[in-house]
């Protein structure tokens, strides 16, 4: 990714000191856990990227009400749905301005052209902005089959846009609140294209959100300024700084020293100490998440569900919960968390039974198996320590004669390479729900539509019966009927074992007691537009 540096950009600590001295200015420093893959939300799925891009800089037609999964108006102030569920007509909010920055000055307000551009560039392979960065893929758009769902997007007038669908889609409105559906400026894109700088759409973002992008020093610091022209309530802070701090122990040190105001994902061992600090508040809630080990179901011997089942039975998941989550997690048996509607509690988890696992491998003719287990290089809300988890799995598999090599890559590369069809072995990953709908887990992560290269289905597992149930569930708005279908799908998932489901975590958010107004999101996002700093 191309990175733009500002010659005056200071190191994080010096920057904070300078900003603190500005008269009446309020600065919030967030010690983020990793670097964004880019600043265009559409091609990515990582919460780390969204926290730095779509949430401060952009808006969507609809938004999620803070602290809930309820849909509320965003850039669309109202909408109507046809009786057959095939047409969604949105009335856009008038007078919404894109950011004026050092690199762009808009000449018009946001309108229907921007909405159409934002979606069509993702769904049309021949669109001039579809491959503006070489090799870019649109995981969400493709995994949710938006290309076959959206028949056309019609500009009724400058402030009215109509989505015409090919079929009813129960989660459609919730999907439009997701980060990939952020609205970007067509006028800005046209300017970049004319100047031969199309890649800067991913480097120098322009949105309508509460904060304007100012500068990024790769792997170190991102700076934003409050958007004085924001269509909503102006942020209470003037400057937002992301101090990129990958080590959770260092994040804790910075928080205690007052070098940052908010930090995500403390190591479980540090939580009690943080709670005991009078200068720190620790929020917590059950995470809408799951951690998993995804086999590559297209490659032998992992194309055999009996082999996958045997490996699952060799994993001592309780040991992982005890050693890695340390009281902040629970065993996972389904691909969705127990706090989500349609969770099938009747599903029986794979028993931990190394002897039976070894016998099943022998029966499948698998001997002297060597494989790779991929371990994430960063901490995520669903997985406190992927390296330690991989080591425990390595030890478990050795007991049944399976040799494991642990591999890892830089986070952005990890996410990209893990989608490759020829990926060796199994990858540790996880998911935090984006919209509160079961399809956001099962459809995005496990459907046939998401199973190809570049898709979010890291198992590359395609089960037609499973996917048919998901398609049927999306076609009805009756939640009771959808629940029955998703419960059946979970039974198939457990039988076919494309993943070893590992755990669901409790999410903790430590912050300075000076921070007011922060609201934890069930969707795992970190937003600061309503946050204040009170001395």
Short mmCIF file of C-alpha atoms in Angstrom, two decimals:
data_model
loop_
_atom_site.label_atom_id
_atom_site.label_comp_id
_atom_site.label_asym_id
_atom_site.label_seq_id
_atom_site.Cartn_x
_atom_site.Cartn_y
_atom_site.Cartn_z
CA UNK A 1 0.00 0.00 0.00
CA UNK A 2 1.31 3.41 -0.91
CA UNK A 3 1.73 5.62 2.16
CA UNK A 4 1.73 9.41 2.23
CA UNK A 5 3.94 11.01 4.86
CA UNK A 6 3.71 14.59 6.12
CA UNK A 7 7.08 16.14 6.73
CA UNK A 8 5.86 17.75 9.93
CA UNK A 9 4.39 14.57 11.40
CA UNK A 10 5.84 13.95 14.82
CA UNK A 11 6.32 10.76 16.76
CA UNK A 12 3.34 9.83 18.87
CA UNK A 13 4.52 11.12 22.24
CA UNK A 14 5.73 14.44 20.85
CA UNK A 15 2.53 14.84 18.87
CA UNK A 16 0.41 14.32 21.96
CA UNK A 17 2.43 16.91 23.91
CA UNK A 18 2.09 19.47 21.14
CA UNK A 19 -1.66 18.94 20.81
CA UNK A 20 -2.19 19.06 24.57
CA UNK A 21 -0.72 22.53 24.60
CA UNK A 22 -3.11 23.92 22.02
CA UNK A 23 -5.50 26.42 23.58
CA UNK A 24 -8.88 24.87 24.41
CA UNK A 25 -8.26 21.96 22.01
CA UNK A 26 -9.27 18.47 23.08
CA UNK A 27 -7.28 15.47 21.89
CA UNK A 28 -8.15 11.84 22.38
CA UNK A 29 -5.40 9.26 21.87
CA UNK A 30 -6.50 5.72 21.08
CA UNK A 31 -3.82 3.04 21.35
CA UNK A 32 -4.96 0.84 18.47
CA UNK A 33 -3.80 -2.75 18.17
CA UNK A 34 -2.68 -2.70 14.55
CA UNK A 35 -2.29 -0.84 11.28
CA UNK A 36 -5.08 -0.50 8.71
CA UNK A 37 -4.68 -2.41 5.46
CA UNK A 38 -5.82 0.68 3.59
CA UNK A 39 -8.27 3.56 3.98
CA UNK A 40 -10.98 2.49 1.53
CA UNK A 41 -13.40 0.34 3.58
CA UNK A 42 -14.86 -1.59 0.64
CA UNK A 43 -12.11 -4.18 -0.01
CA UNK A 44 -11.51 -5.22 3.60
CA UNK A 45 -13.11 -7.19 6.44
CA UNK A 46 -10.81 -6.46 9.39
CA UNK A 47 -12.15 -4.52 12.36
CA UNK A 48 -8.71 -2.96 12.80
CA UNK A 49 -9.05 -1.42 9.34
CA UNK A 50 -12.66 -0.34 9.88
CA UNK A 51 -11.86 1.38 13.17
CA UNK A 52 -9.34 3.55 11.31
CA UNK A 53 -11.37 4.14 8.16
CA UNK A 54 -15.10 3.66 7.84
CA UNK A 55 -15.99 4.56 11.42
CA UNK A 56 -14.27 7.93 11.81
CA UNK A 57 -14.14 9.06 8.16
CA UNK A 58 -17.23 7.67 6.40
CA UNK A 59 -20.97 7.19 6.73
CA UNK A 60 -23.46 4.75 5.26
CA UNK A 61 -27.05 5.09 4.06
CA UNK A 62 -28.13 3.62 7.40
CA UNK A 63 -26.21 3.31 10.64
CA UNK A 64 -26.37 1.17 13.75
CA UNK A 65 -27.67 2.95 16.82
CA UNK A 66 -24.84 3.20 19.33
CA UNK A 67 -24.67 0.18 21.62
CA UNK A 68 -27.23 -1.82 19.60
CA UNK A 69 -27.79 -3.56 16.28
CA UNK A 70 -30.84 -1.36 15.55
CA UNK A 71 -30.84 0.35 12.14
CA UNK A 72 -31.30 4.14 12.18
CA UNK A 73 -31.12 6.77 9.41
CA UNK A 74 -27.67 7.79 8.21
CA UNK A 75 -27.02 9.46 4.88
CA UNK A 76 -30.55 8.35 4.00
CA UNK A 77 -33.04 10.20 6.17
CA UNK A 78 -35.87 7.83 5.22
CA UNK A 79 -36.68 4.85 3.01
CA UNK A 80 -39.55 2.83 1.60
CA UNK A 81 -39.68 -0.89 0.76
CA UNK A 82 -42.03 -2.27 -1.88
CA UNK A 83 -44.60 -4.89 -0.85
CA UNK A 84 -42.73 -7.63 -2.69
CA UNK A 85 -39.44 -6.69 -0.99
CA UNK A 86 -37.67 -6.07 -4.30
CA UNK A 87 -37.38 -2.29 -4.29
CA UNK A 88 -35.77 -0.09 -1.62
CA UNK A 89 -36.09 3.64 -2.22
CA UNK A 90 -33.90 5.93 -0.13
CA UNK A 91 -34.39 9.66 0.36
CA UNK A 92 -30.93 11.12 0.88
CA UNK A 93 -30.19 13.71 3.50
CA UNK A 94 -29.81 17.15 1.85
CA UNK A 95 -26.80 19.37 2.45
CA UNK A 96 -24.32 16.62 3.40
CA UNK A 97 -20.79 17.76 2.60
CA UNK A 98 -17.75 15.67 1.81
CA UNK A 99 -14.57 16.63 3.66
CA UNK A 100 -12.53 19.59 2.55
CA UNK A 101 -8.88 18.63 3.03
CA UNK A 102 -5.42 19.66 1.85
CA UNK A 103 -5.83 17.25 -1.07
CA UNK A 104 -9.49 17.77 -2.06
CA UNK A 105 -12.11 20.51 -2.04
CA UNK A 106 -15.61 19.33 -3.06
CA UNK A 107 -17.75 21.53 -5.29
CA UNK A 108 -21.08 19.84 -4.53
CA UNK A 109 -22.93 18.03 -1.76
CA UNK A 110 -23.30 14.27 -1.48
CA UNK A 111 -25.91 12.93 -3.90
CA UNK A 112 -27.23 9.80 -5.62
CA UNK A 113 -24.20 9.62 -7.95
CA UNK A 114 -21.96 8.93 -4.95
CA UNK A 115 -24.23 6.14 -3.72
CA UNK A 116 -24.35 4.43 -7.11
CA UNK A 117 -20.57 4.77 -7.55
CA UNK A 118 -19.86 3.33 -4.09
CA UNK A 119 -21.73 0.10 -4.81
CA UNK A 120 -21.27 -0.43 -8.54
CA UNK A 121 -17.48 -0.25 -8.34
CA UNK A 122 -17.60 -3.31 -6.07
CA UNK A 123 -20.06 -5.40 -8.02
CA UNK A 124 -19.14 -4.74 -11.65
CA UNK A 125 -15.87 -6.42 -12.66
CA UNK A 126 -15.70 -4.15 -15.72
CA UNK A 127 -16.13 -0.96 -13.71
CA UNK A 128 -13.03 1.28 -14.10
CA UNK A 129 -12.74 1.49 -10.32
CA UNK A 130 -13.18 -2.21 -9.61
CA UNK A 131 -9.46 -2.99 -9.85
CA UNK A 132 -8.01 0.44 -9.13
CA UNK A 133 -5.55 -1.28 -6.77
CA UNK A 134 -4.03 -4.38 -8.34
CA UNK A 135 -5.52 -7.58 -6.96
CA UNK A 136 -8.16 -5.86 -4.83
CA UNK A 137 -11.10 -8.04 -3.88
CA UNK A 138 -14.43 -7.14 -2.30
CA UNK A 139 -14.92 -9.93 0.22
CA UNK A 140 -18.13 -8.68 1.78
CA UNK A 141 -19.82 -7.70 -1.46
CA UNK A 142 -19.00 -11.06 -3.05
CA UNK A 143 -19.53 -13.26 0.01
CA UNK A 144 -23.01 -11.84 0.51
CA UNK A 145 -23.82 -12.35 -3.19
CA UNK A 146 -24.58 -8.67 -3.66
CA UNK A 147 -23.66 -8.92 -7.36
CA UNK A 148 -26.53 -11.33 -8.02
CA UNK A 149 -28.83 -9.64 -5.49
CA UNK A 150 -28.70 -6.08 -6.84
CA UNK A 151 -30.32 -5.94 -10.28
CA UNK A 152 -29.79 -2.20 -10.66
CA UNK A 153 -29.43 1.02 -8.70
CA UNK A 154 -31.56 3.81 -10.14
CA UNK A 155 -30.98 7.54 -9.69
CA UNK A 156 -34.51 8.87 -9.31
CA UNK A 157 -33.18 12.36 -8.69
CA UNK A 158 -30.16 13.89 -6.94
CA UNK A 159 -31.53 13.01 -3.51
CA UNK A 160 -33.43 9.81 -4.28
CA UNK A 161 -31.88 6.45 -5.11
CA UNK A 162 -33.65 3.12 -5.65
CA UNK A 163 -32.11 -0.34 -5.22
CA UNK A 164 -33.87 -2.95 -7.35
CA UNK A 165 -33.23 -6.51 -6.14
CA UNK A 166 -33.52 -9.83 -7.95
CA UNK A 167 -34.96 -11.56 -4.87
CA UNK A 168 -36.19 -10.70 -1.37
CA UNK A 169 -33.32 -10.44 1.12
CA UNK A 170 -34.20 -10.29 4.82
CA UNK A 171 -30.81 -8.95 6.03
CA UNK A 172 -30.49 -6.33 3.26
CA UNK A 173 -31.04 -3.27 5.45
CA UNK A 174 -28.68 -4.56 8.13
CA UNK A 175 -26.08 -5.25 5.44
CA UNK A 176 -26.29 -1.64 4.24
CA UNK A 177 -25.21 -0.53 7.71
CA UNK A 178 -21.93 -2.45 7.37
CA UNK A 179 -18.57 -0.87 6.71
CA UNK A 180 -18.18 -2.09 3.13
CA UNK A 181 -21.28 -0.02 2.28
CA UNK A 182 -19.59 3.28 3.18
CA UNK A 183 -20.35 6.08 0.72
CA UNK A 184 -17.35 7.56 -1.05
CA UNK A 185 -17.14 10.68 -3.22
CA UNK A 186 -17.46 10.12 -6.96
CA UNK A 187 -16.22 13.65 -7.53
CA UNK A 188 -13.05 12.87 -5.60
CA UNK A 189 -12.59 9.62 -7.55
CA UNK A 190 -13.01 11.49 -10.83
CA UNK A 191 -10.33 13.97 -9.76
CA UNK A 192 -7.90 11.19 -8.83
CA UNK A 193 -8.53 9.41 -12.13
CA UNK A 194 -7.88 12.59 -14.11
CA UNK A 195 -4.61 13.09 -12.23
CA UNK A 196 -3.49 9.47 -12.61
CA UNK A 197 -3.61 8.90 -8.84
CA UNK A 198 -6.42 6.37 -8.48
CA UNK A 199 -4.56 4.46 -5.76
CA UNK A 200 -4.91 7.47 -3.45
CA UNK A 201 -8.55 6.56 -2.90
CA UNK A 202 -7.02 3.95 -0.61
CA UNK A 203 -4.37 6.26 0.87
CA UNK A 204 -6.01 9.66 1.34
CA UNK A 205 -9.66 9.05 2.25
CA UNK A 206 -12.46 11.57 1.79
CA UNK A 207 -15.80 10.88 3.42
CA UNK A 208 -18.75 12.57 5.10
CA UNK A 209 -17.99 11.26 8.60
CA UNK A 210 -17.38 12.99 11.94
CA UNK A 211 -13.60 13.13 11.49
CA UNK A 212 -11.39 14.18 8.58
CA UNK A 213 -8.24 12.25 7.76
CA UNK A 214 -5.11 14.37 8.26
CA UNK A 215 -2.03 12.12 8.04
CA UNK A 216 -0.71 8.60 8.44
CA UNK A 217 2.77 7.48 9.42
CA UNK A 218 2.81 3.80 8.57
CA UNK A 219 2.67 1.45 11.56
CA UNK A 220 3.04 4.41 13.94
CA UNK A 221 0.29 7.02 14.08
CA UNK A 222 -2.87 8.23 12.30
CA UNK A 223 -4.22 11.70 12.91
CA UNK A 224 -7.76 12.97 12.34
CA UNK A 225 -9.44 16.34 12.88
CA UNK A 226 -13.05 16.97 13.88
CA UNK A 227 -15.29 17.70 10.88
CA UNK A 228 -16.74 21.14 11.51
CA UNK A 229 -19.17 20.62 8.61
CA UNK A 230 -20.47 17.29 9.86
CA UNK A 231 -24.17 16.76 9.12
CA UNK A 232 -24.64 15.26 12.57
CA UNK A 233 -23.46 16.54 15.92
CA UNK A 234 -19.88 17.78 15.77
CA UNK A 235 -17.47 15.59 17.77
CA UNK A 236 -16.68 16.87 21.25
CA UNK A 237 -12.96 16.28 20.72
CA UNK A 238 -10.97 18.32 18.22
CA UNK A 239 -8.23 15.84 17.34
CA UNK A 240 -8.30 12.05 17.27
CA UNK A 241 -4.97 10.20 17.27
CA UNK A 242 -4.51 6.48 16.66
CA UNK A 243 -1.21 5.49 18.29
CA UNK A 244 -0.57 2.09 16.70
CA UNK A 245 0.68 -0.19 19.49
CA UNK A 246 0.66 -3.88 18.65
CA UNK A 247 1.91 -5.21 22.01
CA UNK A 248 -0.93 -5.39 24.58
CA UNK A 249 1.55 -4.97 27.47
CA UNK A 250 2.81 -1.73 25.92
CA UNK A 251 -0.77 -0.54 25.42
CA UNK A 252 -1.38 -1.06 29.12
CA UNK A 253 1.79 0.85 30.00
CA UNK A 254 0.76 3.76 27.80
CA UNK A 255 -2.72 3.85 29.30
CA UNK A 256 -1.37 3.85 32.85
CA UNK A 257 1.16 6.56 31.94
CA UNK A 258 -1.50 8.78 30.39
CA UNK A 259 -0.02 8.47 26.90
CA UNK A 260 -3.32 7.18 25.58
CA UNK A 261 -6.89 7.52 26.79
CA UNK A 262 -8.42 4.31 25.43
CA UNK A 263 -6.97 0.90 24.54
CA UNK A 264 -8.57 -2.26 23.15
CA UNK A 265 -7.94 -5.93 23.86
CA UNK A 266 -5.91 -6.10 27.05
CA UNK A 267 -4.18 -9.39 27.75
CA UNK A 268 -6.45 -11.44 30.05
CA UNK A 269 -3.73 -11.51 32.71
CA UNK A 270 -3.76 -7.69 32.90
CA UNK A 271 -7.49 -7.19 33.37
CA UNK A 272 -7.68 -7.47 37.17
CA UNK A 273 -4.78 -5.02 37.57
CA UNK A 274 -6.51 -2.54 35.27
CA UNK A 275 -9.75 -2.86 37.22
CA UNK A 276 -7.85 -2.11 40.43
CA UNK A 277 -6.40 1.16 39.05
CA UNK A 278 -8.40 4.15 40.32
CA UNK A 279 -7.54 6.15 37.20
CA UNK A 280 -8.89 3.55 34.80
CA UNK A 281 -12.39 2.39 33.92
CA UNK A 282 -12.78 -1.09 32.44
CA UNK A 283 -15.97 -1.69 30.45
CA UNK A 284 -16.93 -5.22 29.47
CA UNK A 285 -19.60 -7.14 27.60
CA UNK A 286 -20.16 -10.54 26.02
CA UNK A 287 -18.63 -10.50 22.58
CA UNK A 288 -20.70 -11.23 19.48
CA UNK A 289 -17.81 -13.29 18.18
CA UNK A 290 -16.24 -16.65 17.47
CA UNK A 291 -12.65 -17.87 17.09
CA UNK A 292 -11.98 -20.83 14.83
CA UNK A 293 -9.39 -23.00 13.10
CA UNK A 294 -10.35 -23.29 9.40
CA UNK A 295 -9.07 -26.26 7.42
CA UNK A 296 -8.59 -25.94 3.66
CA UNK A 297 -11.38 -28.28 2.60
CA UNK A 298 -10.21 -28.31 -1.03
CA UNK A 299 -6.86 -29.98 -0.30
CA UNK A 300 -6.18 -33.57 0.77
CA UNK A 301 -6.50 -34.90 3.38
CA UNK A 302 -8.57 -31.97 4.69
CA UNK A 303 -11.13 -32.53 1.93
CA UNK A 304 -12.30 -35.53 3.97
CA UNK A 305 -14.76 -34.50 6.72
CA UNK A 306 -13.72 -37.55 8.76
CA UNK A 307 -10.16 -36.24 8.87
CA UNK A 308 -11.35 -32.79 9.92
CA UNK A 309 -13.57 -34.37 12.57
CA UNK A 310 -10.66 -36.44 13.88
CA UNK A 311 -8.44 -33.36 14.17
CA UNK A 312 -11.21 -31.51 16.01
CA UNK A 313 -11.44 -34.35 18.52
CA UNK A 314 -7.71 -34.07 19.17
CA UNK A 315 -7.93 -30.43 20.30
CA UNK A 316 -8.24 -29.84 24.04
CA UNK A 317 -10.36 -26.72 23.73
CA UNK A 318 -10.84 -26.34 27.46
CA UNK A 319 -7.05 -26.05 27.82
CA UNK A 320 -7.13 -23.21 25.27
CA UNK A 321 -9.91 -21.45 27.17
CA UNK A 322 -7.99 -21.82 30.43
CA UNK A 323 -4.52 -20.84 29.15
CA UNK A 324 -5.36 -18.25 26.49
CA UNK A 325 -8.67 -16.68 27.52
CA UNK A 326 -7.95 -16.99 31.25
CA UNK A 327 -11.52 -16.60 32.42
CA UNK A 328 -12.63 -14.21 29.66
CA UNK A 329 -14.03 -16.79 27.23
CA UNK A 330 -16.21 -19.84 26.76
CA UNK A 331 -16.05 -22.92 24.57
CA UNK A 332 -17.49 -22.59 21.07
CA UNK A 333 -19.42 -25.40 19.41
CA UNK A 334 -21.31 -23.48 16.70
CA UNK A 335 -20.17 -20.94 14.09
CA UNK A 336 -22.32 -18.24 15.73
CA UNK A 337 -22.14 -16.99 19.33
CA UNK A 338 -24.70 -18.07 21.94
CA UNK A 339 -25.92 -14.47 22.31
CA UNK A 340 -27.23 -14.48 18.72
CA UNK A 341 -30.77 -15.46 17.78
CA UNK A 342 -31.04 -18.87 16.03
CA UNK A 343 -28.13 -20.33 18.06
CA UNK A 344 -28.69 -24.10 18.16
CA UNK A 345 -27.88 -25.18 21.69
CA UNK A 346 -28.97 -28.75 20.91
CA UNK A 347 -25.82 -29.27 18.82
CA UNK A 348 -23.37 -31.57 20.59
CA UNK A 349 -19.74 -30.51 20.48
CA UNK A 350 -16.94 -32.82 19.38
CA UNK A 351 -15.60 -34.66 22.41
CA UNK A 352 -11.93 -34.31 23.31
CA UNK A 353 -10.74 -37.85 22.67
CA UNK A 354 -7.19 -38.24 21.28
CA UNK A 355 -7.43 -42.04 21.14
CA UNK A 356 -10.61 -41.93 19.06
CA UNK A 357 -9.09 -39.18 16.92
CA UNK A 358 -6.03 -41.32 16.16
CA UNK A 359 -8.25 -44.27 15.28
CA UNK A 360 -10.31 -42.13 12.91
CA UNK A 361 -7.17 -40.93 11.12
CA UNK A 362 -5.97 -44.50 10.79
CA UNK A 363 -9.36 -45.53 9.41
CA UNK A 364 -9.11 -42.70 6.86
CA UNK A 365 -5.68 -43.94 5.82
CA UNK A 366 -3.91 -40.82 7.08
CA UNK A 367 -0.47 -41.50 8.51
CA UNK A 368 2.57 -39.30 9.17
CA UNK A 369 0.57 -36.14 8.42
CA UNK A 370 2.50 -32.88 8.44
CA UNK A 371 0.56 -29.62 8.25
CA UNK A 372 0.79 -25.92 8.92
CA UNK A 373 -1.22 -24.03 11.51
CA UNK A 374 -1.40 -20.31 10.85
CA UNK A 375 -1.25 -17.99 13.87
CA UNK A 376 -2.40 -14.37 13.67
CA UNK A 377 0.29 -11.80 14.51
CA UNK A 378 -2.16 -9.48 16.29
CA UNK A 379 -4.57 -9.69 19.17
CA UNK A 380 -8.24 -9.68 18.21
CA UNK A 381 -11.37 -9.45 20.37
CA UNK A 382 -12.14 -13.12 19.73
CA UNK A 383 -8.55 -14.36 20.15
CA UNK A 384 -6.23 -12.99 22.86
CA UNK A 385 -3.14 -14.90 21.74
CA UNK A 386 -3.15 -16.87 18.49
CA UNK A 387 0.50 -17.94 18.82
CA UNK A 388 -0.14 -19.59 22.19
CA UNK A 389 -3.28 -21.21 20.81
CA UNK A 390 -1.31 -22.60 17.86
CA UNK A 391 1.30 -24.00 20.24
CA UNK A 392 -1.38 -25.80 22.24
CA UNK A 393 -2.89 -27.23 19.04
CA UNK A 394 0.60 -28.24 17.90
CA UNK A 395 1.07 -30.17 21.15
CA UNK A 396 -2.38 -31.77 20.89
CA UNK A 397 -1.85 -32.89 17.29
CA UNK A 398 1.55 -34.35 18.12
CA UNK A 399 -0.23 -36.79 20.44
CA UNK A 400 -2.03 -38.33 17.46
CA UNK A 401 1.04 -38.38 15.22
CA UNK A 402 0.41 -35.14 13.33
CA UNK A 403 3.39 -32.82 12.93
CA UNK A 404 2.56 -29.09 12.96
CA UNK A 405 4.60 -26.17 11.67
CA UNK A 406 3.36 -22.82 13.01
CA UNK A 407 3.50 -19.97 10.49
CA UNK A 408 2.53 -16.30 10.54
CA UNK A 409 2.68 -13.16 8.44
CA UNK A 410 2.15 -9.42 8.84
CA UNK A 411 -1.55 -8.87 9.53
CA UNK A 412 -2.58 -7.51 6.14
CA UNK A 413 -0.59 -10.20 4.35
CA UNK A 414 -2.02 -12.85 6.69
CA UNK A 415 -5.57 -11.89 5.77
CA UNK A 416 -4.79 -11.81 2.06
CA UNK A 417 -2.77 -15.03 1.85
CA UNK A 418 -5.25 -16.95 4.00
CA UNK A 419 -7.87 -16.61 1.23
CA UNK A 420 -5.68 -18.38 -1.34
CA UNK A 421 -7.10 -21.66 -2.65
CA UNK A 422 -3.78 -23.48 -2.32
CA UNK A 423 -3.20 -22.41 1.27
CA UNK A 424 -1.60 -25.22 3.23
CA UNK A 425 -3.07 -26.50 6.47
CA UNK A 426 -5.40 -24.64 8.79
CA UNK A 427 -5.68 -20.98 9.72
CA UNK A 428 -6.63 -19.45 13.08
CA UNK A 429 -9.06 -16.61 12.58
CA UNK A 430 -12.35 -15.39 13.96
CA UNK A 431 -15.23 -13.02 13.48
CA UNK A 432 -17.13 -10.33 15.28
CA UNK A 433 -20.66 -9.79 13.96
CA UNK A 434 -21.16 -6.78 11.71
CA UNK A 435 -24.92 -6.41 11.86
CA UNK A 436 -26.52 -8.80 14.36
CA UNK A 437 -27.82 -11.20 11.69
CA UNK A 438 -26.83 -14.91 11.60
CA UNK A 439 -26.22 -14.64 7.86
CA UNK A 440 -23.32 -12.31 8.63
CA UNK A 441 -21.56 -15.31 10.17
CA UNK A 442 -22.80 -18.34 8.24
CA UNK A 443 -23.33 -16.71 4.85
CA UNK A 444 -20.21 -14.56 4.80
CA UNK A 445 -17.87 -17.14 6.33
CA UNK A 446 -19.20 -20.52 5.18
CA UNK A 447 -21.39 -20.27 2.07
CA UNK A 448 -20.45 -21.56 -1.37
CA UNK A 449 -20.57 -17.96 -2.65
CA UNK A 450 -17.76 -17.03 -0.23
CA UNK A 451 -15.65 -20.15 -0.85
CA UNK A 452 -13.56 -18.98 -3.80
CA UNK A 453 -10.17 -17.27 -3.74
CA UNK A 454 -10.45 -13.85 -2.17
CA UNK A 455 -13.64 -14.80 -0.31
CA UNK A 456 -14.16 -14.73 3.43
CA UNK A 457 -14.77 -18.50 3.59
CA UNK A 458 -11.24 -19.45 4.69
CA UNK A 459 -12.15 -23.15 4.70
CA UNK A 460 -13.07 -22.94 0.99
CA UNK A 461 -15.83 -25.33 2.06
CA UNK A 462 -18.84 -25.54 -0.22
CA UNK A 463 -21.77 -27.67 0.92
CA UNK A 464 -24.77 -27.21 -1.35
CA UNK A 465 -27.31 -28.33 1.26
CA UNK A 466 -25.89 -25.90 3.82
CA UNK A 467 -25.87 -22.99 1.35
CA UNK A 468 -29.40 -23.78 0.17
CA UNK A 469 -30.65 -23.43 3.75
CA UNK A 470 -28.95 -20.03 4.01
CA UNK A 471 -30.51 -18.88 0.74
CA UNK A 472 -33.93 -20.02 1.92
CA UNK A 473 -33.45 -18.23 5.25
CA UNK A 474 -32.58 -14.95 3.59
CA UNK A 475 -35.66 -15.09 1.38
CA UNK A 476 -38.14 -14.83 4.27
CA UNK A 477 -38.61 -12.09 6.84
CA UNK A 478 -40.24 -14.49 9.32
CA UNK A 479 -37.63 -14.76 12.07
CA UNK A 480 -39.10 -17.97 13.48
CA UNK A 481 -38.80 -19.64 10.09
CA UNK A 482 -35.31 -18.25 9.59
CA UNK A 483 -34.33 -19.61 13.02
CA UNK A 484 -35.38 -23.14 12.06
CA UNK A 485 -33.34 -23.00 8.87
CA UNK A 486 -30.22 -21.64 10.58
CA UNK A 487 -30.54 -24.33 13.28
CA UNK A 488 -30.53 -26.99 10.55
CA UNK A 489 -27.51 -25.37 8.93
CA UNK A 490 -25.59 -25.53 12.21
CA UNK A 491 -26.21 -29.29 12.38
CA UNK A 492 -24.70 -29.74 8.90
CA UNK A 493 -21.77 -27.51 9.83
CA UNK A 494 -21.00 -29.62 12.90
CA UNK A 495 -21.26 -32.87 10.98
CA UNK A 496 -18.99 -31.69 8.15
CA UNK A 497 -16.50 -29.88 10.42
CA UNK A 498 -14.92 -27.28 8.10
CA UNK A 499 -13.71 -25.54 11.27
CA UNK A 500 -12.65 -26.41 14.73
CA UNK A 501 -14.75 -23.92 16.70
CA UNK A 502 -12.54 -22.67 19.52
CA UNK A 503 -14.05 -19.96 21.70
CA UNK A 504 -16.23 -16.92 22.26
CA UNK A 505 -14.70 -14.10 24.25
CA UNK A 506 -15.79 -11.44 26.68
CA UNK A 507 -14.63 -8.06 25.37
CA UNK A 508 -12.93 -5.60 27.74
CA UNK A 509 -12.35 -1.89 27.04
CA UNK A 510 -10.02 -0.09 29.49
CA UNK A 511 -9.93 3.70 29.38
CA UNK A 512 -8.95 6.70 31.42
CA UNK A 513 -11.56 7.95 33.87
CA UNK A 514 -11.29 11.25 31.96
CA UNK A 515 -13.12 9.64 29.04
CA UNK A 516 -16.86 10.21 28.95
CA UNK A 517 -19.52 9.11 26.52
CA UNK A 518 -17.80 6.00 25.16
CA UNK A 519 -20.34 3.29 24.27
CA UNK A 520 -19.29 -0.31 23.69
CA UNK A 521 -20.65 -1.75 20.47
CA UNK A 522 -21.99 -5.32 20.28
CA UNK A 523 -20.46 -5.29 16.80
CA UNK A 524 -16.97 -4.73 18.16
CA UNK A 525 -16.42 -1.32 16.59
CA UNK A 526 -14.62 1.55 18.30
CA UNK A 527 -16.15 4.97 17.65
CA UNK A 528 -15.24 8.31 19.16
CA UNK A 529 -17.65 10.85 17.69
CA UNK A 530 -19.67 11.04 20.95
CA UNK A 531 -16.66 10.80 23.28
CA UNK A 532 -15.43 13.67 25.43
CA UNK A 533 -12.34 14.23 27.57
CA UNK A 534 -13.12 15.81 30.93
CA UNK A 535 -10.24 16.91 33.14
#
